[in-house]
mmCIF file of C-alpha atoms in Angstrom:
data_model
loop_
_atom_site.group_PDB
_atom_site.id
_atom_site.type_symbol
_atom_site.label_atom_id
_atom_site.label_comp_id
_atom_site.label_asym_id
_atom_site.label_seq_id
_atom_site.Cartn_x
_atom_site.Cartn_y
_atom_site.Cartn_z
ATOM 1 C CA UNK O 487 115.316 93.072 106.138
ATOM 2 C CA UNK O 488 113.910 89.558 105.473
ATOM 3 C CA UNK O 489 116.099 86.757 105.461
ATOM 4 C CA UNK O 490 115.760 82.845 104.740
ATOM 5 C CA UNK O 491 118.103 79.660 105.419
ATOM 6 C CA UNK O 492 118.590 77.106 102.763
ATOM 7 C CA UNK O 493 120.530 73.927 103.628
ATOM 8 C CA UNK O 494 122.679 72.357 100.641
ATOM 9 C CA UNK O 495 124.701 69.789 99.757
ATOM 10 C CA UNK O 496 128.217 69.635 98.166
ATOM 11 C CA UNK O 497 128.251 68.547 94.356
ATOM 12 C CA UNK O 498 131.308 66.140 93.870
ATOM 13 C CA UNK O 499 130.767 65.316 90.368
ATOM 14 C CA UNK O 500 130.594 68.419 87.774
ATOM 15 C CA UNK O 501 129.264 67.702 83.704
ATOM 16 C CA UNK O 502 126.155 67.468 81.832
ATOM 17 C CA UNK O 503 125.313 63.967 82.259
ATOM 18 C CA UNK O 504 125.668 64.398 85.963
ATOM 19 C CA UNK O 505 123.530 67.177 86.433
ATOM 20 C CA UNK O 506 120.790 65.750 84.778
ATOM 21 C CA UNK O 507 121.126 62.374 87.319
ATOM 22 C CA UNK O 508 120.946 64.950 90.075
ATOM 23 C CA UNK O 509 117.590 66.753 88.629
ATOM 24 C CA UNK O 510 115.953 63.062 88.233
ATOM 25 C CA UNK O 511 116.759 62.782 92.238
ATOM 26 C CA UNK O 512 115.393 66.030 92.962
ATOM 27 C CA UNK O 513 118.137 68.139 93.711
ATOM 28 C CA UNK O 514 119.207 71.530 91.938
ATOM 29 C CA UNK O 515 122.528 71.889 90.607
ATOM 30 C CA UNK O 516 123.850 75.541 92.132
ATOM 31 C CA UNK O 517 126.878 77.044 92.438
ATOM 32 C CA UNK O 518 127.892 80.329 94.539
ATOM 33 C CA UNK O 519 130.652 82.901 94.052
ATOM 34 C CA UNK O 520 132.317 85.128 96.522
ATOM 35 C CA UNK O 521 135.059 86.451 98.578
ATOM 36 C CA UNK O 522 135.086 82.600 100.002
ATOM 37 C CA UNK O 523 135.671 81.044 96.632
ATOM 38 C CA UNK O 524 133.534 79.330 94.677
ATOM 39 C CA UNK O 525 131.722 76.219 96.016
ATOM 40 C CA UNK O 526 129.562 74.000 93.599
ATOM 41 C CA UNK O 527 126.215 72.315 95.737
ATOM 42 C CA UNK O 528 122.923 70.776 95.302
ATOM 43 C CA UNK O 529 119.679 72.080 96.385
ATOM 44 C CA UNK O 530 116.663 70.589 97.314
ATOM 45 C CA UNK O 531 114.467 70.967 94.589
ATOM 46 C CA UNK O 532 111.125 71.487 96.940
ATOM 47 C CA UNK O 533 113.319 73.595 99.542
ATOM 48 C CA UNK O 534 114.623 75.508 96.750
ATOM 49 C CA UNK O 535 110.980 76.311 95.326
ATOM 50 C CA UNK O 536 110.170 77.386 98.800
ATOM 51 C CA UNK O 537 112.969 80.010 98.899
ATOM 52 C CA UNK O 538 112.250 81.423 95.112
ATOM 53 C CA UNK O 539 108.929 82.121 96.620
ATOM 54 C CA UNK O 540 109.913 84.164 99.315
ATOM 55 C CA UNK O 541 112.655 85.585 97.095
ATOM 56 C CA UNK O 542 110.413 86.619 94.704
ATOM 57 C CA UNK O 543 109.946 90.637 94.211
ATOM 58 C CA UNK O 544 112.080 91.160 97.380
ATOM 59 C CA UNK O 545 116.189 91.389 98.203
ATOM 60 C CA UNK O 546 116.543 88.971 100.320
ATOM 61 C CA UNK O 547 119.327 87.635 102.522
ATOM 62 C CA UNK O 548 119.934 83.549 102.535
ATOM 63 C CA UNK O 549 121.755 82.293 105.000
ATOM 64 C CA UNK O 550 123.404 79.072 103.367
ATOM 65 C CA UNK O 551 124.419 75.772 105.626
ATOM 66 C CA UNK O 552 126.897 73.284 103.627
ATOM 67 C CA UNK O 553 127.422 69.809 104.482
ATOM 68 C CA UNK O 554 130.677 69.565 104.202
ATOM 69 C CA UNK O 555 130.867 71.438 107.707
ATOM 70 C CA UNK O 556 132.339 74.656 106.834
ATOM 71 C CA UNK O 557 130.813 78.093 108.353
ATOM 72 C CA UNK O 558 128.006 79.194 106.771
ATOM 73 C CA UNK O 559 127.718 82.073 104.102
ATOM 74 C CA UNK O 560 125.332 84.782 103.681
ATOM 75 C CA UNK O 561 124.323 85.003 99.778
ATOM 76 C CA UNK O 562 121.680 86.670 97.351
ATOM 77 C CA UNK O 563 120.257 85.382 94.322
ATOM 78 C CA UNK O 564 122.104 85.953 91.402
ATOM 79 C CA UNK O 565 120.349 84.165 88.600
ATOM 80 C CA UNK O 566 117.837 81.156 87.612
ATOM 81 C CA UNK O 567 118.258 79.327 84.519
ATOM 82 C CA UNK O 568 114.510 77.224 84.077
ATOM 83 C CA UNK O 569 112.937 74.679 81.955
ATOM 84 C CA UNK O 570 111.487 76.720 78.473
ATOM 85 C CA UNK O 571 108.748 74.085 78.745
ATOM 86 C CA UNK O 572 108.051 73.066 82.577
ATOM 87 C CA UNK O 573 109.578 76.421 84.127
ATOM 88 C CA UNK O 574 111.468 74.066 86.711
ATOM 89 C CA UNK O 575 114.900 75.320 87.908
ATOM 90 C CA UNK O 576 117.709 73.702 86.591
ATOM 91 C CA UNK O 577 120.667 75.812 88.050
ATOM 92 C CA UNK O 578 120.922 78.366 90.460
ATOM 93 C CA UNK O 579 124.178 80.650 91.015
ATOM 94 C CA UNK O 580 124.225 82.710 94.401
ATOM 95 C CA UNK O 581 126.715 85.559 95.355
ATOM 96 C CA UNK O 582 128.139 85.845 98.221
ATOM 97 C CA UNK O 583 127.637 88.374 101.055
ATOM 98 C CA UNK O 584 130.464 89.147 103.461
ATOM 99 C CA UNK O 585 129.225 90.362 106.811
ATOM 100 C CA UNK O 586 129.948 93.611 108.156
ATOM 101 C CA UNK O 587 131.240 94.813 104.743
ATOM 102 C CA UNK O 588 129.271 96.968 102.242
ATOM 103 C CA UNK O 589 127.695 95.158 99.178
ATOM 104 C CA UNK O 590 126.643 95.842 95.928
ATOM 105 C CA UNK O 591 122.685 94.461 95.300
ATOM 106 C CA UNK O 592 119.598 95.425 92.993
ATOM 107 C CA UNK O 593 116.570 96.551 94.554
ATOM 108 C CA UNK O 594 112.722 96.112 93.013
ATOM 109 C CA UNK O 595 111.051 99.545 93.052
ATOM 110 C CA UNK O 596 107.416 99.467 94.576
ATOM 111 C CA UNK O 597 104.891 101.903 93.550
ATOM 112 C CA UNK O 598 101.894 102.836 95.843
ATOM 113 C CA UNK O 599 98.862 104.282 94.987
ATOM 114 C CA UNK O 600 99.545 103.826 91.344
ATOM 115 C CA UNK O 601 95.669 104.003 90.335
ATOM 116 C CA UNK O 602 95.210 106.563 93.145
ATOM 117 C CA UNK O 603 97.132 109.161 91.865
ATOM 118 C CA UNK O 604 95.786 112.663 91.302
ATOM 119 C CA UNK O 605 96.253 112.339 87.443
ATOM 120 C CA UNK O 606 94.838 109.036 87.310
ATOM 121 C CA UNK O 607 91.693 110.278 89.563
ATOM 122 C CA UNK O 608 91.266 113.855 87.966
ATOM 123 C CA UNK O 609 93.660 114.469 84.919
ATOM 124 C CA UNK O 610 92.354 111.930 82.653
ATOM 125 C CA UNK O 611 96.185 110.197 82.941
ATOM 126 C CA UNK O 612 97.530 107.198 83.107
ATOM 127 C CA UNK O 613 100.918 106.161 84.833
ATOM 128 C CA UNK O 614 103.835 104.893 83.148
ATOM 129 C CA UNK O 615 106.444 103.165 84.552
ATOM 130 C CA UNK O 616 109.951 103.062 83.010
ATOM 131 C CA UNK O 617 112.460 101.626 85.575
ATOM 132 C CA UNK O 618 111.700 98.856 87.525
ATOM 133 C CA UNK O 619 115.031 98.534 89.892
ATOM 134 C CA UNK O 620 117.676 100.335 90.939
ATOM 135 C CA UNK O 621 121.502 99.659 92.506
ATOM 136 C CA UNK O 622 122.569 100.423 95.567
ATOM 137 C CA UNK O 623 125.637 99.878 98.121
ATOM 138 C CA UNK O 624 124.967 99.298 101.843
ATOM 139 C CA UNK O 625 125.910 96.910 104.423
ATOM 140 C CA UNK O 626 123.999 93.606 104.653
ATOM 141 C CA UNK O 627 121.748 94.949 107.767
ATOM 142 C CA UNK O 628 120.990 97.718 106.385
ATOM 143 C CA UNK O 629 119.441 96.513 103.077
ATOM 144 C CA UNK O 630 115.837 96.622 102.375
ATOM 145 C CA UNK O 631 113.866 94.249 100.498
ATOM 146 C CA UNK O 632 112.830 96.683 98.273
ATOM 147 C CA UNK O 633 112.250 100.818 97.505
ATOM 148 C CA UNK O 634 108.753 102.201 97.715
ATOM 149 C CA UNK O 635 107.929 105.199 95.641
ATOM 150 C CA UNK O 636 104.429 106.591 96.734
ATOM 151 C CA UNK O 637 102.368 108.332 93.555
ATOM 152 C CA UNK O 638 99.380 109.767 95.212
ATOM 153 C CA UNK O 639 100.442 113.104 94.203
ATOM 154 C CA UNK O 640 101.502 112.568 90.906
ATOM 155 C CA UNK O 641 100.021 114.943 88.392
ATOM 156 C CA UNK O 642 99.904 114.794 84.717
ATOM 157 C CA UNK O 643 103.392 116.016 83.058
ATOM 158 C CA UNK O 644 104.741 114.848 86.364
ATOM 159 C CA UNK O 645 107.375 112.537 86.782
ATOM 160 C CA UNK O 646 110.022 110.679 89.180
ATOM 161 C CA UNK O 647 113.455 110.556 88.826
ATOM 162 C CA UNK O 648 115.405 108.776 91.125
ATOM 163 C CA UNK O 649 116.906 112.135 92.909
ATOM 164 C CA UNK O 650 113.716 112.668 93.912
ATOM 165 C CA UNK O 651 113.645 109.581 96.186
ATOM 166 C CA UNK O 652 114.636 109.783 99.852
ATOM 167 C CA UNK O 653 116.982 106.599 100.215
ATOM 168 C CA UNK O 654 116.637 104.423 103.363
ATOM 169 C CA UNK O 655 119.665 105.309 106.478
ATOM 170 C CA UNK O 656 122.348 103.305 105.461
ATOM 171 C CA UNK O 657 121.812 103.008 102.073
ATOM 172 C CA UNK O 658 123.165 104.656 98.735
ATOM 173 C CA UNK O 659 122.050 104.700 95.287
ATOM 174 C CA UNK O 660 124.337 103.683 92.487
ATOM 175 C CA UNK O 661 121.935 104.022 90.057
ATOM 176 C CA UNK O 662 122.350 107.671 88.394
ATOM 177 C CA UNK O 663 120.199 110.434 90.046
ATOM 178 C CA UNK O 664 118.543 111.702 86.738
ATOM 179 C CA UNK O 665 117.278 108.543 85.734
ATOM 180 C CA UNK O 666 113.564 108.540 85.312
ATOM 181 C CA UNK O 667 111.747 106.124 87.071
ATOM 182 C CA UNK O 668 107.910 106.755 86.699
ATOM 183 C CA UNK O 669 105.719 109.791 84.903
ATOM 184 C CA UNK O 670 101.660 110.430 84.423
ATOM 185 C CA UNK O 671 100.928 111.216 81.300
ATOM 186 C CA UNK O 672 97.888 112.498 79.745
ATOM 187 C CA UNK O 673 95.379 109.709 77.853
ATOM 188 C CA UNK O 674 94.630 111.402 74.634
ATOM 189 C CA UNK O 675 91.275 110.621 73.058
ATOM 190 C CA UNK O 676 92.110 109.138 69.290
ATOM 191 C CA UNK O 677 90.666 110.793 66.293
ATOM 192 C CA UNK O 678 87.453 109.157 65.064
ATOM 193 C CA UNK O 679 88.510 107.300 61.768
ATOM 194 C CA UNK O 680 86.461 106.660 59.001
ATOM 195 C CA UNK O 681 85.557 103.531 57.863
ATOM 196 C CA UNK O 682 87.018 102.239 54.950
ATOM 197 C CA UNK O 683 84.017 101.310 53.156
ATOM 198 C CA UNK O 684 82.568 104.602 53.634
ATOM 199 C CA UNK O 685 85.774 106.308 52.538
ATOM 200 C CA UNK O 686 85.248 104.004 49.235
ATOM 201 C CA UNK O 687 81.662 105.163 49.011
ATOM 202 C CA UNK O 688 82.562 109.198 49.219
ATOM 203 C CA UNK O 689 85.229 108.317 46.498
ATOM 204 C CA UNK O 690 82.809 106.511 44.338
ATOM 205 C CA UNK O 691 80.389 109.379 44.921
ATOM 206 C CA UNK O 692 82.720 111.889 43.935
ATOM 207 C CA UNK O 693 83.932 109.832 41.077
ATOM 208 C CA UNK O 694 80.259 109.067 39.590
ATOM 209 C CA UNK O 695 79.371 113.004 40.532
ATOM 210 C CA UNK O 696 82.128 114.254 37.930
ATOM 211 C CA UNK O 697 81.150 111.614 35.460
ATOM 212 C CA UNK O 698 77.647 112.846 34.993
ATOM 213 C CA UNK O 699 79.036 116.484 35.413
ATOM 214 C CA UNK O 700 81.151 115.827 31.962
ATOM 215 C CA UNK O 701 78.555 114.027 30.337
ATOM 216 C CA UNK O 702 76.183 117.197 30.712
ATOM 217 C CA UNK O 703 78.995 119.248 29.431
ATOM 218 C CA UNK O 704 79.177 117.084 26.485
ATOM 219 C CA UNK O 705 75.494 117.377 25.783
ATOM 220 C CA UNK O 706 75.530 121.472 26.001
ATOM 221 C CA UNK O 707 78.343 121.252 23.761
#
């Protein structure tokens, strides 16, 4: 599996005002969680938009160094809070990863062959996809950066639940077996409607038809 180092920095002074000092400096406010405790740093804002890239789509390992001169941890990305306007990270919280022990992480699915697949190609279909990660358990070597689900064969009325995935040696799926991950289903061609003005122009028709229909009556009678 891939895995990344990040350096950091402890955080002596904690509040709102502070935070926003540290962002105007360019470091990240970030705090992680763990077995360890919890230890509140500061991140490199450029080093830490390095390592979202890499992070991004992927489980990935980070190997954190502190400055204080403790041992390093081994962590995963927990969550991001960002800018609404500019997107920038303004926090970052991190979980920690105890090695040798299993751990609990969520894993991107990746579909291949998703516009190659037989119902795509020959059924008319189209492919939907319904989950897009799952949970598993594993040890920290064992975990993959993410589960691919190939769809070549995928037929229309087919679909993918997440028993039907071999998992990769080491690792188990918490997320139920019966959940449904991906189908093909069939494109149905939509009825032709009728314009509106030309549905106005029947009715008017009709109307002006039994108009001139009752007037003749009226002159027989």
């Amino acid at each position: 599996m891939k895995q990344i180092n990040l350096k950091t920095t402890a955080r002596t002074e904690l509040g709102g005002n502070t935070a926003k000092r540290y962002r105007k400096s360019g470091q990240v406010p970030a705090v992680i969680y763990g077995e360890s405790g919890v230890k509140h740093l500061l991140v490199d804002a450029k080093e830490l938009a390095a390592a979202l890239k890499q992070v991004a789509g992927k489980a990935v390992l980070i190997e954190m160094a502190f400055s204080d001169g403790t041992e390093s941890r081994y962590a995963m990305l927990k969550d991001v809070e960002r800018n609404p306007v500019s997107d920038v990270p303004t926090h970052v919280d991190f979980i920690e990863v105890v090695r040798g022990k299993p751990m609990i992480a969520t894993l991107p699915l990746h579909f291949l062959n998703e516009e190659e697949a037989f119902g795509v190609k020959n059924e008319n279909g189209i492919v939907e996809i319904h989950e897009y990660e799952v949970r598993v358990k594993c040890r920290p070597r064992d975990l993959p950066e993410r589960i691919e689900i190939d769809l070549k064969d995928l037929k229309v009325g087919d679909g993918v639940h997440l028993r039907d995935v071999v998992p990769p040696q080491g690792v188990e799926f918490i997320t139920g077996a019966d959940t449904l991950l991906v189908t093909c289903n069939e494109i149905k061609a939509e009825e032709e409607a009728v314009p509106a003005d030309a549905e106005a122009a029947a009715a008017d028709a009709a109307d002006a038809a039994k108009s001139a229909a009752s007037a003749e009556d009226s002159k027989k009678k």
